Amino acid sequence: MEVVPLETSDDVARLAADVIETVVRARTSPVLGLATGSTPLPTYRELVRRHVAGAGPSYDAVRCFNLDEYIGLPPGHPESYRATIARELTDALGIAPGRVHGPDPTPEGLPTAGERYEAALAAAGGVDVQVLGIGSDGHLAFNEPGSSLGSLTRLKTLTEETRRDNARFFGSIDEVPRHVLTQGLGTILRARHLLLLVTGAGKAAALAAAVEGPLTASCPASVLQLHPHVTVLCDGPAAAGLARRDHYREVYDAKPAWQGL
C-alpha cells in the first residue's frame, strides 16, 4: 500500500486523474471501476476538464463498472448511481451509455443481480483501476462494518449513519433508500489497481484505521492491506491522524522518476 499525503483536495484530484489517464493510455481495452459520492467528484471534473481541453486520452475503448446501485428508486431517478456517473463523468468523456455498467436493481432481477454482475466483471477481464472512497465508519463501497472480507456483489441494508451521510443528495433522509446492491470486498480486491481517495478531516479517523490499524471487519476498508497494488491519495486534513504521515511523504518524494503510482 502506497500512502501519498498531499496538501489539498485539488492536489488529490490532479494526481488521481494522472493515474486514471495513464491506465487509459496504456491499455487496449481499459476497464475503469467508478465510485460515486462527493470525494471522487473533483477527480472526475479534472478528467472532464482535460478532455474538453483536448489534453486527455481517448475514451472510445473504455468500459466502466460502477461500485454499487440503490434499490427502490424509480427508473431514471437523478440520484441513481447510473445517472450520477453519466452526469458527472462518462457522458462528458464521450463514453457510450452501453459501455457503462452497474448492478441490476429492478425487482425482477434482484435474486440473481449479484451473480450476474460478478459474471459481467469477469467477462470484461476485470477492472484495471478501481476508484474508491471511504465512509466515516470505514465502509468501502456499501460494505458496512461487519461485512465479510471475502464478500461478493450482493444486496445490503444501509446503516442509519450512511443514510444520514447520503441524505444531502436527497430532499431528506426519508428519501434515501434502505437497500443497495454493492460490489463485495472480495470483488473489489480483484481489481488490478485500487485508488483510494480521502479528503477532509471527517475521514481522518477512518483512514488511520484502514491503513495503520488491524485487519478487521469492523473497518471494512482495512481489507485494502491485503491487496498488492493500492494507492491512497489524501489531503492534509484527512492525513492528520496518520502516525507515519511524514514517512509516507518521504517515501513518495524519494521515488525514482520512472516509477509511477
Short mmCIF file of C-alpha atoms in Angstrom, two decimals:
data_model
loop_
_atom_site.label_atom_id
_atom_site.label_comp_id
_atom_site.label_asym_id
_atom_site.label_seq_id
_atom_site.Cartn_x
_atom_site.Cartn_y
_atom_site.Cartn_z
CA MET A 1 0.00 0.00 0.00
CA GLU A 2 1.39 3.39 -1.01
CA VAL A 3 0.02 6.29 1.02
CA VAL A 4 0.58 9.73 -0.52
CA PRO A 5 -0.23 12.67 1.79
CA LEU A 6 -0.91 15.81 -0.25
CA GLU A 7 -1.84 19.35 0.73
CA THR A 8 -5.27 19.94 -0.78
CA SER A 9 -8.21 18.12 -2.32
CA ASP A 10 -7.27 19.70 -5.66
CA ASP A 11 -3.86 18.03 -5.40
CA VAL A 12 -5.62 14.72 -4.81
CA ALA A 13 -7.84 15.26 -7.86
CA ARG A 14 -4.93 16.11 -10.16
CA LEU A 15 -2.81 13.13 -9.15
CA ALA A 16 -5.79 10.76 -9.28
CA ALA A 17 -6.59 11.99 -12.79
CA ASP A 18 -2.97 11.33 -13.79
CA VAL A 19 -3.28 7.72 -12.55
CA ILE A 20 -6.52 7.11 -14.44
CA GLU A 21 -5.28 8.67 -17.66
CA THR A 22 -2.10 6.59 -17.52
CA VAL A 23 -4.19 3.40 -17.38
CA VAL A 24 -6.45 4.54 -20.22
CA ARG A 25 -3.45 5.28 -22.44
CA ALA A 26 -1.65 2.04 -21.59
CA ARG A 27 -4.46 -0.48 -22.09
CA THR A 28 -6.04 -1.52 -25.38
CA SER A 29 -9.47 -2.01 -23.77
CA PRO A 30 -9.31 -0.19 -20.43
CA VAL A 31 -11.79 -1.09 -17.71
CA LEU A 32 -12.45 1.58 -15.08
CA GLY A 33 -14.19 0.98 -11.77
CA LEU A 34 -16.13 4.06 -10.72
CA ALA A 35 -17.31 5.24 -7.33
CA THR A 36 -19.91 7.87 -6.55
CA GLY A 37 -20.16 10.23 -3.57
CA SER A 38 -18.63 13.66 -3.09
CA THR A 39 -14.95 12.65 -2.76
CA PRO A 40 -14.34 11.49 -6.38
CA LEU A 41 -16.13 14.50 -7.93
CA PRO A 42 -13.07 16.79 -8.14
CA THR A 43 -11.18 13.98 -9.87
CA TYR A 44 -13.99 13.46 -12.35
CA ARG A 45 -14.16 17.20 -13.03
CA GLU A 46 -10.42 17.28 -13.64
CA LEU A 47 -10.69 14.41 -16.13
CA VAL A 48 -13.53 16.18 -17.92
CA ARG A 49 -11.63 19.49 -17.93
CA ARG A 50 -8.62 17.87 -19.57
CA HIS A 51 -10.79 16.01 -22.09
CA VAL A 52 -12.65 19.15 -23.14
CA ALA A 53 -9.34 20.99 -23.48
CA GLY A 54 -8.08 18.24 -25.77
CA ALA A 55 -5.34 17.25 -23.34
CA GLY A 56 -6.73 13.90 -22.24
CA PRO A 57 -6.65 10.45 -23.83
CA SER A 58 -9.35 8.92 -26.00
CA TYR A 59 -12.07 7.13 -24.04
CA ASP A 60 -13.57 5.37 -27.05
CA ALA A 61 -12.42 1.91 -25.93
CA VAL A 62 -13.13 2.37 -22.21
CA ARG A 63 -15.67 0.28 -20.32
CA CYS A 64 -16.85 1.28 -16.86
CA PHE A 65 -18.27 -0.67 -13.94
CA ASN A 66 -19.97 1.13 -11.06
CA LEU A 67 -19.36 0.00 -7.49
CA ASP A 68 -22.98 -0.05 -6.42
CA GLU A 69 -26.58 0.99 -7.02
CA TYR A 70 -29.58 1.96 -4.93
CA ILE A 71 -32.59 -0.33 -4.83
CA GLY A 72 -36.08 1.12 -4.98
CA LEU A 73 -35.54 4.34 -6.93
CA PRO A 74 -37.77 4.83 -9.97
CA PRO A 75 -36.12 4.39 -13.39
CA GLY A 76 -34.18 7.50 -14.40
CA HIS A 77 -34.04 8.92 -10.87
CA PRO A 78 -31.27 11.58 -10.88
CA GLU A 79 -29.67 10.16 -7.73
CA SER A 80 -29.34 6.62 -9.05
CA TYR A 81 -25.69 5.84 -9.41
CA ARG A 82 -26.00 5.08 -13.10
CA ALA A 83 -27.49 8.56 -13.66
CA THR A 84 -24.93 10.19 -11.38
CA ILE A 85 -21.92 8.67 -13.12
CA ALA A 86 -23.34 9.58 -16.53
CA ARG A 87 -23.98 13.18 -15.42
CA GLU A 88 -20.68 13.71 -13.59
CA LEU A 89 -18.28 11.83 -15.86
CA THR A 90 -19.00 9.35 -18.61
CA ASP A 91 -21.30 11.45 -20.82
CA ALA A 92 -18.79 14.31 -20.81
CA LEU A 93 -15.96 11.92 -21.71
CA GLY A 94 -17.96 10.55 -24.64
CA ILE A 95 -18.28 7.04 -23.19
CA ALA A 96 -21.39 5.44 -24.67
CA PRO A 97 -24.10 4.50 -22.15
CA GLY A 98 -23.89 0.87 -23.26
CA ARG A 99 -20.27 0.75 -22.08
CA VAL A 100 -21.18 1.84 -18.53
CA HIS A 101 -22.42 -0.98 -16.32
CA GLY A 102 -23.96 -1.28 -12.88
CA PRO A 103 -25.75 -3.90 -10.81
CA ASP A 104 -29.36 -4.50 -11.89
CA PRO A 105 -31.71 -3.05 -9.23
CA THR A 106 -35.00 -4.00 -10.90
CA PRO A 107 -37.30 -6.06 -8.66
CA GLU A 108 -37.41 -8.98 -11.08
CA GLY A 109 -33.64 -9.02 -11.40
CA LEU A 110 -32.69 -8.82 -7.72
CA PRO A 111 -32.44 -12.55 -6.94
CA THR A 112 -29.62 -13.02 -9.46
CA ALA A 113 -28.24 -9.47 -9.68
CA GLY A 114 -25.07 -10.21 -7.72
CA GLU A 115 -24.15 -13.32 -9.65
CA ARG A 116 -24.80 -11.63 -12.99
CA TYR A 117 -22.66 -8.63 -12.09
CA GLU A 118 -19.80 -10.85 -10.99
CA ALA A 119 -20.05 -12.65 -14.33
CA ALA A 120 -20.04 -9.35 -16.24
CA LEU A 121 -16.92 -8.18 -14.43
CA ALA A 122 -15.18 -11.47 -15.21
CA ALA A 123 -16.22 -11.34 -18.86
CA ALA A 124 -14.73 -7.86 -19.17
CA GLY A 125 -11.40 -9.20 -17.97
CA GLY A 126 -11.55 -7.47 -14.60
CA VAL A 127 -11.08 -3.86 -13.55
CA ASP A 128 -7.79 -2.13 -14.36
CA VAL A 129 -8.11 0.68 -11.84
CA GLN A 130 -10.88 0.97 -9.23
CA VAL A 131 -11.67 4.39 -7.78
CA LEU A 132 -12.70 4.20 -4.12
CA GLY A 133 -13.80 6.44 -1.29
CA ILE A 134 -14.09 5.61 2.38
CA GLY A 135 -17.01 6.15 4.74
CA SER A 136 -16.62 7.89 8.08
CA ASP A 137 -17.21 4.48 9.71
CA GLY A 138 -14.64 2.80 7.47
CA HIS A 139 -17.09 1.34 4.98
CA LEU A 140 -15.90 0.61 1.45
CA ALA A 141 -18.48 0.82 -1.33
CA PHE A 142 -21.55 -0.15 0.72
CA ASN A 143 -19.77 -2.82 2.72
CA GLU A 144 -20.70 -1.62 6.19
CA PRO A 145 -18.79 -2.62 9.35
CA GLY A 146 -19.26 -6.34 9.92
CA SER A 147 -19.18 -7.22 6.21
CA SER A 148 -17.31 -10.35 5.22
CA LEU A 149 -13.82 -9.56 3.99
CA GLY A 150 -14.36 -12.09 1.19
CA SER A 151 -17.84 -10.90 0.19
CA LEU A 152 -19.05 -10.65 -3.41
CA THR A 153 -21.66 -8.45 -5.09
CA ARG A 154 -24.90 -8.67 -3.12
CA LEU A 155 -27.82 -6.83 -1.54
CA LYS A 156 -27.03 -4.83 1.60
CA THR A 157 -29.06 -2.83 4.13
CA LEU A 158 -27.66 0.63 4.80
CA THR A 159 -26.93 1.81 8.33
CA GLU A 160 -28.67 4.93 9.58
CA GLU A 161 -25.28 6.68 9.68
CA THR A 162 -24.71 6.04 5.98
CA ARG A 163 -28.27 7.10 5.14
CA ARG A 164 -27.73 10.34 7.07
CA ASP A 165 -24.45 10.92 5.21
CA ASN A 166 -26.21 10.42 1.86
CA ALA A 167 -29.28 12.48 2.73
CA ARG A 168 -27.50 15.58 1.36
CA PHE A 169 -28.08 14.20 -2.13
CA PHE A 170 -31.83 13.82 -1.49
CA GLY A 171 -34.55 16.03 -0.02
CA SER A 172 -34.39 14.24 3.34
CA ILE A 173 -33.18 11.02 4.96
CA ASP A 174 -36.65 9.56 4.38
CA GLU A 175 -35.96 9.63 0.64
CA VAL A 176 -32.69 7.69 0.91
CA PRO A 177 -33.24 4.02 0.02
CA ARG A 178 -32.61 1.44 2.72
CA HIS A 179 -31.13 -1.16 0.40
CA VAL A 180 -28.39 -1.25 -2.22
CA LEU A 181 -26.57 -3.64 -4.47
CA THR A 182 -22.84 -3.35 -3.89
CA GLN A 183 -19.65 -4.98 -5.00
CA GLY A 184 -18.26 -7.01 -2.11
CA LEU A 185 -14.87 -6.58 -0.52
CA GLY A 186 -13.70 -9.74 -2.24
CA THR A 187 -14.91 -8.33 -5.57
CA ILE A 188 -13.06 -5.05 -5.03
CA LEU A 189 -9.83 -6.89 -4.24
CA ARG A 190 -9.87 -8.48 -7.70
CA ALA A 191 -9.20 -5.13 -9.41
CA ARG A 192 -5.60 -4.78 -10.55
CA HIS A 193 -5.06 -1.33 -9.02
CA LEU A 194 -7.07 0.22 -6.17
CA LEU A 195 -7.09 4.02 -5.98
CA LEU A 196 -8.45 5.26 -2.63
CA LEU A 197 -9.24 8.98 -2.44
CA VAL A 198 -9.66 10.52 1.02
CA THR A 199 -10.32 14.20 1.74
CA GLY A 200 -11.47 16.18 4.74
CA ALA A 201 -10.99 15.96 8.49
CA GLY A 202 -14.15 13.88 8.84
CA LYS A 203 -12.38 10.93 7.23
CA ALA A 204 -9.12 11.14 9.22
CA ALA A 205 -10.02 8.52 11.83
CA ALA A 206 -11.35 6.10 9.22
CA LEU A 207 -8.24 6.48 7.06
CA ALA A 208 -5.91 5.87 10.01
CA ALA A 209 -7.86 2.76 10.99
CA ALA A 210 -7.83 1.45 7.41
CA VAL A 211 -4.12 1.82 6.68
CA GLU A 212 -2.48 1.65 10.13
CA GLY A 213 -4.96 -0.33 12.20
CA PRO A 214 -5.59 -4.07 12.34
CA LEU A 215 -7.25 -6.00 9.54
CA THR A 216 -10.83 -6.29 10.77
CA ALA A 217 -14.39 -6.44 9.51
CA SER A 218 -15.11 -3.61 11.95
CA CYS A 219 -13.24 -1.37 9.48
CA PRO A 220 -14.04 -2.84 6.06
CA ALA A 221 -11.53 -0.57 4.29
CA SER A 222 -8.72 -2.28 6.22
CA VAL A 223 -9.09 -5.12 3.70
CA LEU A 224 -7.04 -2.95 1.33
CA GLN A 225 -3.98 -4.03 3.32
CA LEU A 226 -4.27 -7.41 1.57
CA HIS A 227 -4.00 -6.02 -1.97
CA PRO A 228 -0.65 -5.86 -3.79
CA HIS A 229 -1.29 -2.53 -5.55
CA VAL A 230 -3.13 0.14 -3.55
CA THR A 231 -2.57 3.87 -3.90
CA VAL A 232 -4.04 6.11 -1.18
CA LEU A 233 -4.22 9.80 -2.04
CA CYS A 234 -5.22 12.02 0.89
CA ASP A 235 -5.26 15.73 1.62
CA GLY A 236 -3.79 17.36 4.73
CA PRO A 237 -6.90 17.22 6.94
CA ALA A 238 -7.56 13.55 6.08
CA ALA A 239 -3.93 12.62 6.77
CA ALA A 240 -3.86 14.32 10.17
CA GLY A 241 -4.41 11.07 12.08
CA LEU A 242 -1.69 9.06 10.36
CA ALA A 243 1.14 8.13 12.74
CA ARG A 244 3.55 7.56 9.80
CA ARG A 245 2.47 10.54 7.73
CA ASP A 246 5.97 12.06 7.46
CA HIS A 247 7.45 8.72 6.44
CA TYR A 248 4.83 8.23 3.72
CA ARG A 249 5.69 11.62 2.27
CA GLU A 250 9.43 10.95 2.41
CA VAL A 251 8.96 7.69 0.53
CA TYR A 252 6.84 9.38 -2.14
CA ASP A 253 9.26 12.27 -2.59
CA ALA A 254 12.17 9.84 -2.98
CA LYS A 255 10.56 7.72 -5.70
CA PRO A 256 12.53 7.37 -8.94
CA ALA A 257 11.03 9.36 -11.80
CA TRP A 258 10.39 6.18 -13.80
CA GLN A 259 8.35 4.56 -11.02
CA GLY A 260 4.74 5.62 -11.30
CA LEU A 261 1.88 5.13 -8.90
#
